[in-house]
Amino acid sequence: MESPEEMLSPRAATIAPSELPTFSPAVRTALFDYLLRLGDDRLILGHRLSEWCGHGPILEEDLAIGNVSLDLIGHAQAFLALAGRVEGKERDEDRLTFFRGEREFRNIKLSELPRGDFAFTIARQFLFDSYAALLMEKLQSCRFPELAGLAAKTLKEDTYHLRHSAQWVLRLGDGTLESHAKVQAAFNDLWAYSGEAFVADEVELLLAKELGIPDPSSLKAVWVERVSALLKEATLQVPADCFMHTGGRKGLHTEYLGKLLAEMQIVPRSYPDARW
Amino acid sequence: MTTTSTKVVGSNPGGEWPVWEVFLQEGEEGSPHKHAGSVHAPDGEIALQNARDVYARRGKVRSIWVVPAVVITASSPSDAGPFFDPAQDKVYRHPQFYKAPRGVKVF
Amino acid sequence: MDDAVKLQAFEDKIARGEVIEPKDWMPERYRNQLIRMISQHAHSELVGMLPEGNWITRAPSLRRKISLIAKVQDEAGHGLYLYCAAETLGIDRSELTEQLLSGKAKYSNIFNYPTLSWADMGVIGWLVDGAAIVNQTMLAKSSYGPYSRAMIRICKEENFHKRQGYEIVATLANGTPEQREMVQDSVNRFWWPSLMMFGPSDKDSPNSQELLRWKVKKKTNTELRQRFVNLTVPQAQALNLTLPDPDLKLNEATGDWEFGEINWTEFNQVIAGNGPCNKERLKARCDAHEQGAWVREAAEAYAQKQARKQAA
């Protein structure tokens, strides 16, 4: 049985981050914003997924979804930590997570939509995983070595997530009439939020030029092809082209994010001097 | 996107997915697969994913086998005598039974 | 062999410290006791996800958030190992689920209490998992093979839970005055329910004697409860936390920390379904199960379609 001392002994130290390369002010500002985007996408989505804990439709799926949630929040931790170092104002990943206001979050709207039922969760996850895997695949060859390394690591988990969500899209689409209807409705509702990730603005355009970060608009065609193929295999209709909602990348979110953040941030904000 | 396997077994109409036994190869390369427990799943692909999530969250798992419980044939305890005891007294199966001449390296 | 002979052989096997496996002959009573014990344990893991799950969305740092999700996930996993162990005794998972959701089956009382502050996450890990470890370490040597193997797996994972909990408690105890107050309040609420986790005292425990003889249990409730108290008091003292028991005092002769009388009225009320969260816990599990039916059916339908395609 462990003594108090044994229980409190420090864990192995995390790997010390390497020195950052020198960036021009313009690149530094853009890179900070970009890293927030990568981190926030996963933080918010991971948070939504974690709402399933204890409420999953099957115990095995509860565990599986929990795994994905853990991975995503772990990715967020890494991207936000790097963002903080790039910004250079001593904000670590917790500071960025718990003390930024809604207008400073840079996730796509797709991430912040409510948890929904299992069909909605799987459909949203599949759309995100398809994008994430493509993005990380390209990002691992960017010219910022630390970010490239992070992308390579993240890609492994993204690949597994995609396998999981794709398999469930197949089972729900080509399962019963009820499951088919539910997951079709989910894709129909989500479609208008699926385009935001592929819009390139001045941030990505500058970083594509300076650091070889992938231009997200270049990913769209492949994404459409892969997603359509899987939906068809699942006997689902690919929703028609429609107006795509944007704004998340500029901190203009849906009304859902504010409430999510109010819940997520309440404890540290209530005790601003405390450490946890 | 193709799957590794959608092997299925007779599912029960009670709505409960069938049981699959899980075998893991952990640790050193070349080590045998050991029985870890079981999971419920509707088919092989989901069984594999569930097994990975339930049993392979920690530690070095190199390979997973999932096998529908219904296809496993097992010896029963009452077989133990006829099945296993005779092996104990067949000494000629053991290397120690055989003498090698002094000074000769057999292996 | 007739039953009396088989029973004697069975009892001898256990007396020799041998392990019983699923296909071995066993008396019906042994089988039923084990099903009851294992399934109660499994249900507890499942329901136990809820009081902690309540704070996942409000965890105050990313590291705490990740640890908490991992802990709750572990609990799901433990439930799974245990349901599988119970199934080796010839009962279906769907039957076990029905027993839980209908209110027929019991689960550990502690999970019928609400989690009212972040500090509860630390205190639950420290006290509740701590109590579970004291219980489980003994069960890892249980006479029934599948249960004992599941318990070995679980014990390995449980250690992380307790350490995590104690670390949270220590951080709060050494933090701001508000944090200290938060964790002391949490201890005040969870101490007695943790002691109740060991069940009624031996004279009031109808199943104990039989379970001891069959080496399913190896120690009595009273022994385990005392062991837990002896381990935990120094841990509280190390952090300057008080335990809400004015009768707590060290018996220099035996080395035991003697403690006050447990409120058995409260214990019985909670078991009877009148605890603060009994209804909510059961409703959450029922909802999850009902809302999951269409998902389970869809996966089965897909599997059957694929099978027909393969056969064709």
Coordinates of N, CA, C and O in Angstrom, one line a residue, chain C residues 39-100:
Chain C
S39 N -21.5 -9.4 -10.6 CA -22.4 -8.5 -11.3 C -22.6 -7.2 -10.4 O -22.6 -6.1 -11.0
Q40 N -22.6 -7.3 -9.1 CA -22.7 -6.2 -8.3 C -21.5 -5.3 -8.5 O -21.6 -4.0 -8.6
H41 N -20.4 -5.9 -8.5 CA -19.1 -5.2 -8.8 C -19.2 -4.5 -10.1 O -18.8 -3.3 -10.3
A42 N -19.6 -5.2 -11.2 CA -19.7 -4.7 -12.5 C -20.6 -3.5 -12.6 O -20.3 -2.4 -13.1
H43 N -21.8 -3.6 -12.0 CA -22.8 -2.5 -12.0 C -22.2 -1.3 -11.3 O -22.4 -0.2 -11.7
S44 N -21.4 -1.5 -10.2 CA -20.8 -0.4 -9.5 C -19.9 0.4 -10.4 O -19.8 1.6 -10.3
E45 N -19.1 -0.4 -11.2 CA -18.2 0.3 -12.1 C -18.9 1.2 -13.0 O -18.6 2.4 -13.3
L46 N -20.0 0.7 -13.5 CA -20.8 1.4 -14.5 C -21.5 2.6 -13.9 O -21.4 3.7 -14.5
V47 N -22.1 2.4 -12.8 CA -22.8 3.6 -12.2 C -21.7 4.6 -11.7 O -21.9 5.8 -11.7
G48 N -20.6 4.0 -11.2 CA -19.5 4.9 -10.8 C -19.0 5.9 -11.8 O -18.4 6.9 -11.4
M49 N -19.3 5.7 -13.1 CA -18.8 6.6 -14.1 C -19.6 7.9 -14.0 O -19.1 9.0 -14.4
L50 N -20.8 7.8 -13.4 CA -21.7 9.0 -13.4 C -21.3 10.1 -12.5 O -21.2 11.3 -12.9
P51 N -21.0 9.9 -11.2 CA -20.6 11.0 -10.3 C -19.4 11.7 -10.7 O -19.2 12.9 -10.6
E52 N -18.4 10.9 -11.3 CA -17.2 11.5 -11.8 C -17.4 12.2 -13.2 O -16.9 13.2 -13.5
G53 N -18.2 11.5 -14.0 CA -18.5 12.1 -15.3 C -19.1 13.5 -15.2 O -19.0 14.3 -16.1
N54 N -19.7 13.7 -14.0 CA -20.4 15.0 -13.8 C -19.4 16.1 -13.8 O -19.8 17.3 -14.0
W55 N -18.1 15.9 -13.6 CA -17.2 17.0 -13.6 C -16.2 17.1 -14.7 O -15.3 17.9 -14.8
I56 N -16.4 16.2 -15.7 CA -15.5 16.2 -16.9 C -15.5 17.5 -17.6 O -14.4 18.1 -17.9
T57 N -16.7 18.0 -17.8 CA -16.8 19.3 -18.6 C -16.3 20.5 -17.8 O -16.2 21.6 -18.3
R58 N -16.1 20.3 -16.5 CA -15.7 21.4 -15.6 C -14.3 21.2 -15.0 O -13.9 21.9 -14.1
A59 N -13.6 20.2 -15.5 CA -12.2 20.0 -15.0 C -11.4 21.2 -15.2 O -11.4 21.8 -16.2
P60 N -10.6 21.7 -14.1 CA -10.0 23.0 -14.2 C -8.6 23.1 -14.9 O -8.1 24.2 -14.9
S61 N -8.1 22.0 -15.4 CA -6.9 22.1 -16.2 C -7.0 21.0 -17.3 O -7.7 20.0 -17.1
L62 N -6.2 21.1 -18.3 CA -6.2 20.1 -19.4 C -5.7 18.8 -18.8 O -6.2 17.7 -19.2
R63 N -4.7 18.9 -18.0 CA -4.1 17.6 -17.5 C -5.2 16.9 -16.6 O -5.3 15.7 -16.7
R64 N -5.9 17.7 -15.8 CA -6.9 17.1 -14.9 C -8.1 16.5 -15.8 O -8.7 15.5 -15.5
K65 N -8.4 17.2 -16.8 CA -9.5 16.8 -17.7 C -9.2 15.5 -18.3 O -10.0 14.5 -18.3
I66 N -7.9 15.4 -18.9 CA -7.5 14.2 -19.5 C -7.5 13.0 -18.5 O -8.0 11.9 -18.8
S67 N -6.9 13.3 -17.3 CA -6.8 12.2 -16.3 C -8.2 11.7 -15.9 O -8.4 10.5 -15.7
L68 N -9.1 12.7 -15.8 CA -10.5 12.3 -15.3 C -11.2 11.5 -16.4 O -11.8 10.4 -16.1
I69 N -11.1 11.9 -17.7 CA -11.7 11.1 -18.7 C -11.1 9.7 -18.7 O -11.8 8.7 -18.9
A70 N -9.8 9.6 -18.6 CA -9.1 8.3 -18.6 C -9.6 7.4 -17.5 O -9.8 6.2 -17.6
K71 N -9.8 8.0 -16.3 CA -10.3 7.3 -15.1 C -11.7 6.7 -15.4 O -12.0 5.6 -15.1
V72 N -12.6 7.6 -15.9 CA -13.9 7.2 -16.1 C -14.0 6.1 -17.2 O -14.7 5.1 -17.1
Q73 N -13.1 6.2 -18.2 CA -13.0 5.2 -19.2 C -12.5 3.8 -18.6 O -13.0 2.8 -19.0
D74 N -11.6 3.9 -17.7 CA -11.1 2.7 -17.0 C -12.2 2.0 -16.3 O -12.3 0.8 -16.3
E75 N -13.1 2.8 -15.7 CA -14.3 2.3 -15.0 C -15.2 1.5 -16.0 O -15.7 0.4 -15.7
A76 N -15.4 2.1 -17.2 CA -16.1 1.4 -18.2 C -15.5 0.0 -18.5 O -16.1 -1.0 -18.6
G77 N -14.2 0.1 -18.7 CA -13.4 -1.1 -19.0 C -13.5 -2.1 -17.9 O -13.7 -3.3 -18.2
H78 N -13.4 -1.7 -16.6 CA -13.6 -2.6 -15.5 C -14.9 -3.3 -15.5 O -15.1 -4.5 -15.3
G79 N -16.0 -2.5 -15.8 CA -17.3 -3.0 -15.9 C -17.3 -4.1 -17.0 O -17.9 -5.2 -16.8
L80 N -16.7 -3.9 -18.1 CA -16.6 -4.8 -19.2 C -15.9 -6.1 -18.8 O -16.4 -7.2 -19.0
Y81 N -14.8 -6.0 -18.1 CA -14.1 -7.2 -17.7 C -15.0 -8.1 -16.8 O -15.0 -9.3 -16.9
L82 N -15.7 -7.4 -15.9 CA -16.5 -8.1 -14.9 C -17.7 -8.7 -15.5 O -18.1 -9.8 -15.1
Y83 N -18.4 -8.0 -16.4 CA -19.6 -8.6 -17.0 C -19.1 -9.8 -17.8 O -19.8 -10.9 -17.8
C84 N -18.0 -9.8 -18.4 CA -17.5 -10.9 -19.1 C -17.2 -12.1 -18.2 O -17.5 -13.2 -18.5
A85 N -16.6 -11.8 -17.0 CA -16.3 -12.8 -16.0 C -17.7 -13.4 -15.5 O -17.8 -14.6 -15.4
A86 N -18.7 -12.6 -15.3 CA -20.0 -13.1 -14.9 C -20.6 -14.0 -15.9 O -21.2 -15.0 -15.6
E87 N -20.4 -13.7 -17.2 CA -21.0 -14.5 -18.3 C -20.4 -15.9 -18.4 O -21.1 -16.8 -18.8
T88 N -19.2 -16.1 -17.9 CA -18.6 -17.4 -17.9 C -19.4 -18.3 -16.9 O -19.3 -19.5 -17.0
L89 N -20.3 -17.7 -16.1 CA -21.0 -18.5 -15.1 C -22.4 -18.9 -15.7 O -23.3 -19.4 -15.0
G90 N -22.6 -18.5 -17.0 CA -23.9 -19.0 -17.6 C -25.0 -17.9 -17.6 O -26.1 -18.3 -17.8
I91 N -24.7 -16.7 -17.3 CA -25.7 -15.7 -17.4 C -25.4 -14.7 -18.5 O -24.2 -14.4 -18.8
D92 N -26.4 -14.2 -19.2 CA -26.2 -13.3 -20.3 C -26.0 -11.8 -19.9 O -26.6 -11.4 -18.9
R93 N -25.3 -11.1 -20.7 CA -25.1 -9.6 -20.4 C -26.5 -8.9 -20.4 O -26.7 -8.1 -19.5
S94 N -27.4 -9.3 -21.3 CA -28.7 -8.6 -21.3 C -29.5 -8.9 -20.1 O -30.2 -8.0 -19.6
E95 N -29.4 -10.1 -19.5 CA -30.0 -10.4 -18.2 C -29.5 -9.5 -17.1 O -30.2 -9.0 -16.3
L96 N -28.1 -9.4 -17.1 CA -27.5 -8.6 -16.0 C -27.9 -7.1 -16.2 O -28.2 -6.5 -15.2
T97 N -28.0 -6.6 -17.4 CA -28.4 -5.3 -17.6 C -29.8 -5.1 -17.1 O -30.1 -4.1 -16.5
E98 N -30.7 -6.0 -17.4 CA -32.1 -5.9 -17.0 C -32.2 -5.9 -15.5 O -32.9 -5.1 -14.9
Q99 N -31.3 -6.7 -14.8 CA -31.3 -6.7 -13.3 C -31.0 -5.3 -12.8 O -31.5 -4.8 -11.8
L100 N -30.0 -4.7 -13.4 CA -29.6 -3.3 -12.9 C -30.7 -2.3 -13.2 O -31.1 -1.6 -12.3

